[in-house]
């Protein structure tokens, strides 16, 4: 079976060559999108604190610079920048708002009246994790600061209309330069929770999925096929890459974490038929094995 993310036919044959501004290209998700989208599109990517050759600098708080950059004639503005670690957002809600909400207002003002469409990378953390699964129609109820900022940013786009909110779950894999996911497995032991359930998405599948969904409007969910615990995911990645870490099962939040995490986040879509690759094929790809 040829999976859409591996087939090279990551896009419909008629998909046009787009001029894309990719905010946060220096990050984990942005790096994956950069790799996927560059062969078919003209992509201008940005960094903030981690200079990378070929990317341009922008700080989301420099509103004039951000607006000027966006005004440079793009078809798509993909927004994958901001404050992402949940604990950091919880510790500084004002900073989280300044990085995750306010820039979206600036971006909307900047694209208004132009042909550019905004794509916001949002999160399953807009839900509280008490339902079996979540579709685009389900009401949001974030339980942490990060989730609340993502919901607030979504509201801005929804009020404006015409733009796309791509909600994604935990992303795993190897980025071209930023590896915030694999960094969790860097120590001699890796603690992973057995009571947090997710349907994680494999990074290389994200660009091809976006390429199939970019002309939608409103909210779209893109989840992985398999539903697993964090412990199962981390153990699978450890094994696939033969990493020198011991994955230790844990139950309940770490003592020092003040951040609430939704217990079960499974994103499903009623608006399209795309699901990310299953864990086995993703792990085989990560390990460099040929597809089954
Ligand atoms: N990773 C996941 O599992 C996951 C799941 C759901 C949704 N998402 C969403 O995906 C997007 C990217 O997440 P990620 O995991 O790739 O995060 P990440 O690795 O931490 O990357 C964050 C990006 O934002 C940039 N950035 C941070 N502060 C900035 C500022 N003040 N001005 C301009 N740029 C700034 C960073 O630039 P520098 O690195 O150069 O400083 C980096 O490019 C976020 O919107 C996140 O909510 C991620």
Short mmCIF file of C-alpha atoms and ligand atoms in Angstrom, two decimals:
data_model
loop_
_atom_site.label_atom_id
_atom_site.label_comp_id
_atom_site.label_asym_id
_atom_site.label_seq_id
_atom_site.Cartn_x
_atom_site.Cartn_y
_atom_site.Cartn_z
CA UNK A 1 0.00 0.00 0.00
CA UNK A 2 1.36 3.42 -0.91
CA UNK A 3 0.67 5.83 1.89
CA UNK A 4 -0.10 9.36 0.80
CA UNK A 5 2.82 10.77 2.77
CA UNK A 6 5.38 8.39 1.25
CA UNK A 7 4.15 8.15 -2.31
CA UNK A 8 5.78 11.35 -3.55
CA UNK A 9 2.28 12.17 -4.74
CA UNK A 10 1.90 14.21 -1.61
CA UNK A 11 -0.25 16.62 -3.51
CA UNK A 12 -3.00 16.43 -6.04
CA UNK A 13 -1.56 16.58 -9.58
CA UNK A 14 -3.31 19.89 -10.22
CA UNK A 15 -2.07 21.60 -7.06
CA UNK A 16 -0.53 24.96 -7.99
CA UNK A 17 2.93 26.16 -7.04
CA UNK A 18 2.32 28.46 -4.11
CA UNK A 19 4.32 31.25 -2.54
CA UNK A 20 4.30 30.38 1.16
CA UNK A 21 5.46 32.27 4.24
CA UNK A 22 6.29 29.67 6.92
CA UNK A 23 6.51 31.32 10.34
CA UNK A 24 8.46 29.13 12.75
CA UNK A 25 10.41 27.19 10.11
CA UNK A 26 13.26 26.84 12.64
CA UNK A 27 11.03 24.84 14.98
CA UNK A 28 10.23 21.14 15.09
CA UNK A 29 6.92 21.23 13.21
CA UNK A 30 8.02 24.14 11.01
CA UNK A 31 11.19 22.28 10.05
CA UNK A 32 9.16 19.26 8.98
CA UNK A 33 6.86 21.47 6.91
CA UNK A 34 9.87 23.23 5.39
CA UNK A 35 11.30 19.90 4.21
CA UNK A 36 7.97 18.72 2.78
CA UNK A 37 6.81 21.91 1.10
CA UNK A 38 10.04 23.27 -0.40
CA UNK A 39 10.32 20.83 -3.34
CA UNK A 40 6.96 21.95 -4.74
CA UNK A 41 6.55 25.53 -3.55
CA UNK A 42 8.40 28.78 -3.08
CA UNK A 43 8.77 28.93 0.71
CA UNK A 44 10.11 31.79 2.81
CA UNK A 45 10.79 30.45 6.30
CA UNK A 46 11.47 32.33 9.52
CA UNK A 47 13.47 31.88 12.72
CA UNK A 48 13.59 33.91 15.94
CA UNK A 49 16.44 32.74 18.19
CA UNK A 50 17.97 29.82 16.27
CA UNK A 51 19.60 31.22 13.10
CA UNK A 52 19.46 28.77 10.20
CA UNK A 53 20.92 29.46 6.76
CA UNK A 54 18.18 30.24 4.28
CA UNK A 55 15.65 31.40 6.88
CA UNK A 56 14.83 35.03 7.62
CA UNK A 57 14.64 36.55 11.08
CA UNK A 58 11.41 37.80 12.60
CA UNK A 59 10.24 38.25 16.17
CA UNK A 60 6.48 37.88 16.48
CA UNK A 61 6.45 40.86 18.87
CA UNK A 62 7.95 43.15 16.25
CA UNK A 63 4.56 43.94 14.76
CA UNK A 64 5.73 46.31 12.01
CA UNK A 65 8.36 43.86 10.77
CA UNK A 66 5.83 41.00 10.90
CA UNK A 67 3.22 42.97 8.95
CA UNK A 68 5.79 44.09 6.38
CA UNK A 69 6.96 40.51 5.86
CA UNK A 70 3.41 39.23 5.38
CA UNK A 71 2.65 42.02 2.90
CA UNK A 72 5.26 40.63 0.51
CA UNK A 73 2.74 38.85 -1.73
CA UNK A 74 2.16 35.33 -0.38
CA UNK A 75 -0.58 32.87 -1.30
CA UNK A 76 -0.35 31.16 2.10
CA UNK A 77 0.91 32.26 5.49
CA UNK A 78 1.49 29.14 7.60
CA UNK A 79 1.77 30.09 11.25
CA UNK A 80 3.83 27.49 13.15
CA UNK A 81 5.58 29.89 15.54
CA UNK A 82 4.92 30.69 19.17
CA UNK A 83 5.33 29.50 22.73
CA UNK A 84 4.75 25.75 22.71
CA UNK A 85 6.06 24.05 25.90
CA UNK A 86 3.00 23.70 28.14
CA UNK A 87 4.90 24.40 31.36
CA UNK A 88 6.39 27.62 29.92
CA UNK A 89 2.95 28.88 28.95
CA UNK A 90 1.54 27.94 32.35
CA UNK A 91 4.36 29.80 34.11
CA UNK A 92 3.87 33.01 32.12
CA UNK A 93 0.32 33.43 30.76
CA UNK A 94 1.02 36.99 29.64
CA UNK A 95 3.98 35.91 27.51
CA UNK A 96 1.91 33.03 26.15
CA UNK A 97 -0.76 35.52 25.09
CA UNK A 98 1.82 37.85 23.52
CA UNK A 99 3.36 35.01 21.49
CA UNK A 100 0.33 32.85 20.72
CA UNK A 101 -2.59 35.27 20.39
CA UNK A 102 -1.55 38.83 19.63
CA UNK A 103 0.55 37.90 16.54
CA UNK A 104 -2.55 36.32 15.01
CA UNK A 105 -4.34 39.68 15.21
CA UNK A 106 -1.37 41.30 13.47
CA UNK A 107 -1.33 38.59 10.80
CA UNK A 108 -5.05 38.92 10.15
CA UNK A 109 -4.74 42.69 9.76
CA UNK A 110 -1.81 42.20 7.41
CA UNK A 111 -3.52 39.70 5.09
CA UNK A 112 -6.92 41.44 5.09
CA UNK A 113 -7.73 42.69 1.61
CA UNK A 114 -5.00 40.57 0.03
CA UNK A 115 -5.24 37.16 -1.63
CA UNK A 116 -3.20 35.56 1.16
CA UNK A 117 -4.75 32.87 3.29
CA UNK A 118 -3.69 32.22 6.86
CA UNK A 119 -3.15 28.67 8.17
CA UNK A 120 -2.93 28.42 11.94
CA UNK A 121 -1.30 25.34 13.44
CA UNK A 122 -3.51 24.69 16.44
CA UNK A 123 -3.60 21.94 19.02
CA UNK A 124 -5.67 19.15 20.54
CA UNK A 125 -5.08 20.97 23.84
CA UNK A 126 -8.13 23.11 23.08
CA UNK A 127 -10.05 20.07 24.44
CA UNK A 128 -10.21 18.80 28.02
CA UNK A 129 -9.54 15.15 27.16
CA UNK A 130 -12.67 13.71 28.79
CA UNK A 131 -14.26 12.41 25.57
CA UNK A 132 -13.39 9.26 23.67
CA UNK A 133 -12.45 11.32 20.62
CA UNK A 134 -12.92 14.82 19.23
CA UNK A 135 -14.21 15.96 15.85
CA UNK A 136 -14.29 19.49 14.47
CA UNK A 137 -17.84 19.96 15.76
CA UNK A 138 -17.02 19.29 19.41
CA UNK A 139 -16.99 22.23 21.83
CA UNK A 140 -13.61 23.33 23.13
CA UNK A 141 -12.78 23.39 26.82
CA UNK A 142 -9.04 23.94 27.39
CA UNK A 143 -7.65 23.10 30.82
CA UNK A 144 -4.26 24.80 30.58
CA UNK A 145 -2.89 28.20 29.55
CA UNK A 146 -1.39 26.89 26.30
CA UNK A 147 -4.75 25.44 25.25
CA UNK A 148 -6.54 28.65 26.14
CA UNK A 149 -4.15 30.73 24.02
CA UNK A 150 -4.63 28.36 21.08
CA UNK A 151 -8.43 28.61 21.46
CA UNK A 152 -8.20 32.42 21.61
CA UNK A 153 -6.09 32.47 18.45
CA UNK A 154 -8.62 30.17 16.76
CA UNK A 155 -11.43 32.56 17.70
CA UNK A 156 -9.69 35.40 15.88
CA UNK A 157 -9.45 33.36 12.69
CA UNK A 158 -13.01 32.08 12.96
CA UNK A 159 -14.35 35.62 13.38
CA UNK A 160 -12.48 36.72 10.29
CA UNK A 161 -13.53 33.76 8.11
CA UNK A 162 -11.80 32.45 5.01
CA UNK A 163 -8.78 31.03 6.85
CA UNK A 164 -7.76 27.55 7.99
CA UNK A 165 -7.19 26.19 11.48
CA UNK A 166 -5.32 22.90 11.33
CA UNK A 167 -5.58 21.18 14.71
CA UNK A 168 -2.88 18.60 15.27
CA UNK A 169 -2.02 16.27 18.16
CA UNK A 170 1.38 15.38 19.58
CA UNK A 171 3.84 15.22 16.67
CA UNK A 172 6.70 12.72 16.68
CA UNK A 173 9.65 12.09 14.40
CA UNK A 174 12.93 13.70 13.42
CA UNK A 175 13.08 17.29 12.22
CA UNK A 176 15.74 18.68 9.87
CA UNK A 177 17.27 20.86 12.63
CA UNK A 178 15.02 21.06 15.67
CA UNK A 179 14.19 17.88 17.55
CA UNK A 180 12.11 18.83 20.54
CA UNK A 181 10.41 15.43 20.41
CA UNK A 182 13.58 13.29 20.35
CA UNK A 183 15.11 15.53 23.03
CA UNK A 184 12.65 13.93 25.46
CA UNK A 185 14.49 10.63 24.92
CA UNK A 186 17.97 12.09 25.35
CA UNK A 187 18.66 11.12 28.98
CA UNK A 188 19.59 7.73 30.44
CA UNK A 189 15.96 7.30 31.54
CA UNK A 190 12.80 8.67 29.96
CA UNK A 191 9.67 8.90 32.06
CA UNK A 192 6.51 8.37 30.01
CA UNK A 193 2.93 8.36 31.23
CA UNK A 194 0.65 5.37 30.88
CA UNK A 195 -2.41 7.48 31.69
CA UNK A 196 -2.04 9.98 28.82
CA UNK A 197 -3.56 8.72 25.59
CA UNK A 198 -3.06 10.30 22.17
CA UNK A 199 -3.27 9.64 18.43
CA UNK A 200 0.13 11.10 17.50
CA UNK A 201 1.02 12.31 14.05
CA UNK A 202 4.29 11.46 12.30
CA UNK A 203 6.16 14.64 11.29
CA UNK A 204 6.90 13.75 7.63
CA UNK A 205 3.17 13.21 7.02
CA UNK A 206 2.25 16.73 8.11
CA UNK A 207 3.39 18.61 4.99
CA UNK A 208 1.62 16.23 2.60
CA UNK A 209 -1.53 16.48 4.75
CA UNK A 210 -1.39 20.27 4.71
CA UNK A 211 -0.90 20.20 0.96
CA UNK A 212 -4.18 18.30 0.67
CA UNK A 213 -6.09 20.48 3.09
CA UNK A 214 -4.81 24.00 2.52
CA UNK A 215 -7.76 25.09 0.38
CA UNK A 216 -10.26 24.27 3.17
CA UNK A 217 -11.66 26.89 5.51
CA UNK A 218 -12.49 26.84 9.20
CA UNK A 219 -11.36 24.05 11.52
CA UNK A 220 -9.84 20.80 10.27
CA UNK A 221 -8.46 17.95 12.40
CA UNK A 222 -5.48 15.84 11.38
CA UNK A 223 -4.84 12.94 13.75
CA UNK A 224 -2.75 9.79 13.62
CA UNK A 225 -4.36 6.40 12.89
CA UNK A 226 -3.28 4.67 16.09
CA UNK A 227 -4.38 5.49 19.61
CA UNK A 228 -1.57 4.85 22.10
CA UNK A 229 -0.34 5.88 25.52
CA UNK A 230 2.66 8.17 25.83
CA UNK A 231 4.54 5.18 27.25
CA UNK A 232 3.76 3.05 24.19
CA UNK A 233 4.81 5.84 21.84
CA UNK A 234 8.09 6.56 23.62
CA UNK A 235 8.90 2.85 23.92
CA UNK A 236 8.23 2.37 20.19
CA UNK A 237 10.49 5.27 19.20
CA UNK A 238 13.22 4.11 21.58
CA UNK A 239 13.13 0.66 20.06
CA UNK A 240 12.96 1.87 16.43
CA UNK A 241 16.04 4.07 16.87
CA UNK A 242 17.80 1.77 19.36
CA UNK A 243 18.28 4.74 21.68
CA UNK A 244 20.38 4.32 24.82
CA UNK A 245 17.59 5.33 27.19
CA UNK A 246 15.32 3.31 29.47
CA UNK A 247 11.67 4.26 29.14
CA UNK A 248 10.07 4.18 32.57
CA UNK A 249 6.31 3.95 32.96
CA UNK A 250 4.74 6.66 35.12
CA UNK A 251 1.21 7.37 36.23
CA UNK A 252 0.02 10.84 37.17
CA UNK A 253 1.71 14.21 36.67
CA UNK A 254 5.27 14.92 37.73
CA UNK A 255 5.40 16.50 41.17
CA UNK A 256 6.90 19.77 39.90
CA UNK A 257 4.43 20.24 37.04
CA UNK A 258 1.65 22.72 37.70
CA UNK A 259 0.23 22.15 34.24
CA UNK A 260 -2.92 20.10 33.71
CA UNK A 261 -2.79 17.77 30.75
CA UNK A 262 -5.94 16.39 29.11
CA UNK A 263 -5.91 12.60 29.69
CA UNK A 264 -7.16 11.43 26.28
CA UNK A 265 -6.73 13.42 23.08
CA UNK A 266 -7.82 11.67 19.91
CA UNK A 267 -8.48 13.95 16.95
CA UNK A 268 -10.81 12.69 14.26
CA UNK A 269 -12.32 14.49 11.29
CA UNK A 270 -15.83 14.63 9.88
CA UNK A 271 -14.64 17.04 7.17
CA UNK A 272 -12.09 14.95 5.26
CA UNK A 273 -10.86 11.37 5.13
CA UNK A 274 -7.18 11.85 5.99
CA UNK A 275 -5.57 10.06 8.92
CA UNK A 276 -1.86 10.04 9.63
CA UNK A 277 0.16 6.84 9.23
CA UNK A 278 -0.12 4.08 11.80
CA UNK A 279 2.58 3.75 14.41
CA UNK A 280 4.27 0.67 12.90
CA UNK A 281 4.76 2.17 9.43
CA UNK A 282 5.85 5.51 10.91
CA UNK A 283 8.39 3.83 13.19
CA UNK A 284 9.72 1.72 10.32
CA UNK A 285 10.16 4.91 8.29
CA UNK A 286 11.86 6.62 11.24
CA UNK A 287 14.21 3.66 11.59
CA UNK A 288 15.01 3.82 7.87
CA UNK A 289 13.43 0.44 7.08
CA UNK A 290 11.70 -0.15 3.73
CA UNK A 291 7.87 0.10 3.86
CA UNK A 292 6.06 -3.20 4.47
N1 LIG B 1 5.05 19.77 18.55
C1 LIG B 1 3.82 19.30 18.73
O1 LIG B 1 3.63 18.14 19.13
C2 LIG B 1 2.62 20.18 18.43
C3 LIG B 1 1.34 19.65 18.65
C4 LIG B 1 0.23 20.44 18.37
C5 LIG B 1 0.39 21.72 17.84
N2 LIG B 1 1.64 22.20 17.64
C6 LIG B 1 1.76 23.57 17.11
O2 LIG B 1 2.73 23.60 16.08
C7 LIG B 1 3.41 24.85 16.10
C8 LIG B 1 4.93 24.60 16.19
O3 LIG B 1 5.23 23.82 17.32
P1 LIG B 1 6.70 23.19 17.51
O4 LIG B 1 6.54 21.94 18.29
O5 LIG B 1 7.39 23.16 16.21
O6 LIG B 1 7.40 24.26 18.48
P2 LIG B 1 8.94 24.66 18.55
O7 LIG B 1 9.82 23.55 18.08
O8 LIG B 1 9.15 25.20 19.91
O9 LIG B 1 9.06 25.83 17.50
C9 LIG B 1 8.52 27.10 17.78
C10 LIG B 1 8.83 28.03 16.64
O10 LIG B 1 8.34 29.33 17.01
C11 LIG B 1 9.41 30.26 16.88
N3 LIG B 1 9.26 31.32 17.85
C12 LIG B 1 9.24 31.21 19.20
N4 LIG B 1 9.15 32.44 19.76
C13 LIG B 1 9.13 33.32 18.72
C14 LIG B 1 9.07 34.74 18.64
N5 LIG B 1 9.04 35.52 19.74
N6 LIG B 1 9.07 35.30 17.42
C15 LIG B 1 9.11 34.54 16.29
N7 LIG B 1 9.17 33.21 16.31
C16 LIG B 1 9.18 32.61 17.53
C17 LIG B 1 10.68 29.47 17.11
O11 LIG B 1 11.78 30.14 16.57
P3 LIG B 1 13.29 29.90 17.16
O12 LIG B 1 13.38 28.43 17.45
O13 LIG B 1 14.19 30.34 16.07
O14 LIG B 1 13.40 30.72 18.38
C18 LIG B 1 10.33 28.18 16.37
O15 LIG B 1 10.53 28.35 15.00
C19 LIG B 1 2.85 25.62 17.31
O16 LIG B 1 1.84 26.48 16.85
C20 LIG B 1 2.23 24.54 18.17
O17 LIG B 1 1.16 25.05 18.93
C21 LIG B 1 2.76 21.46 17.92
#
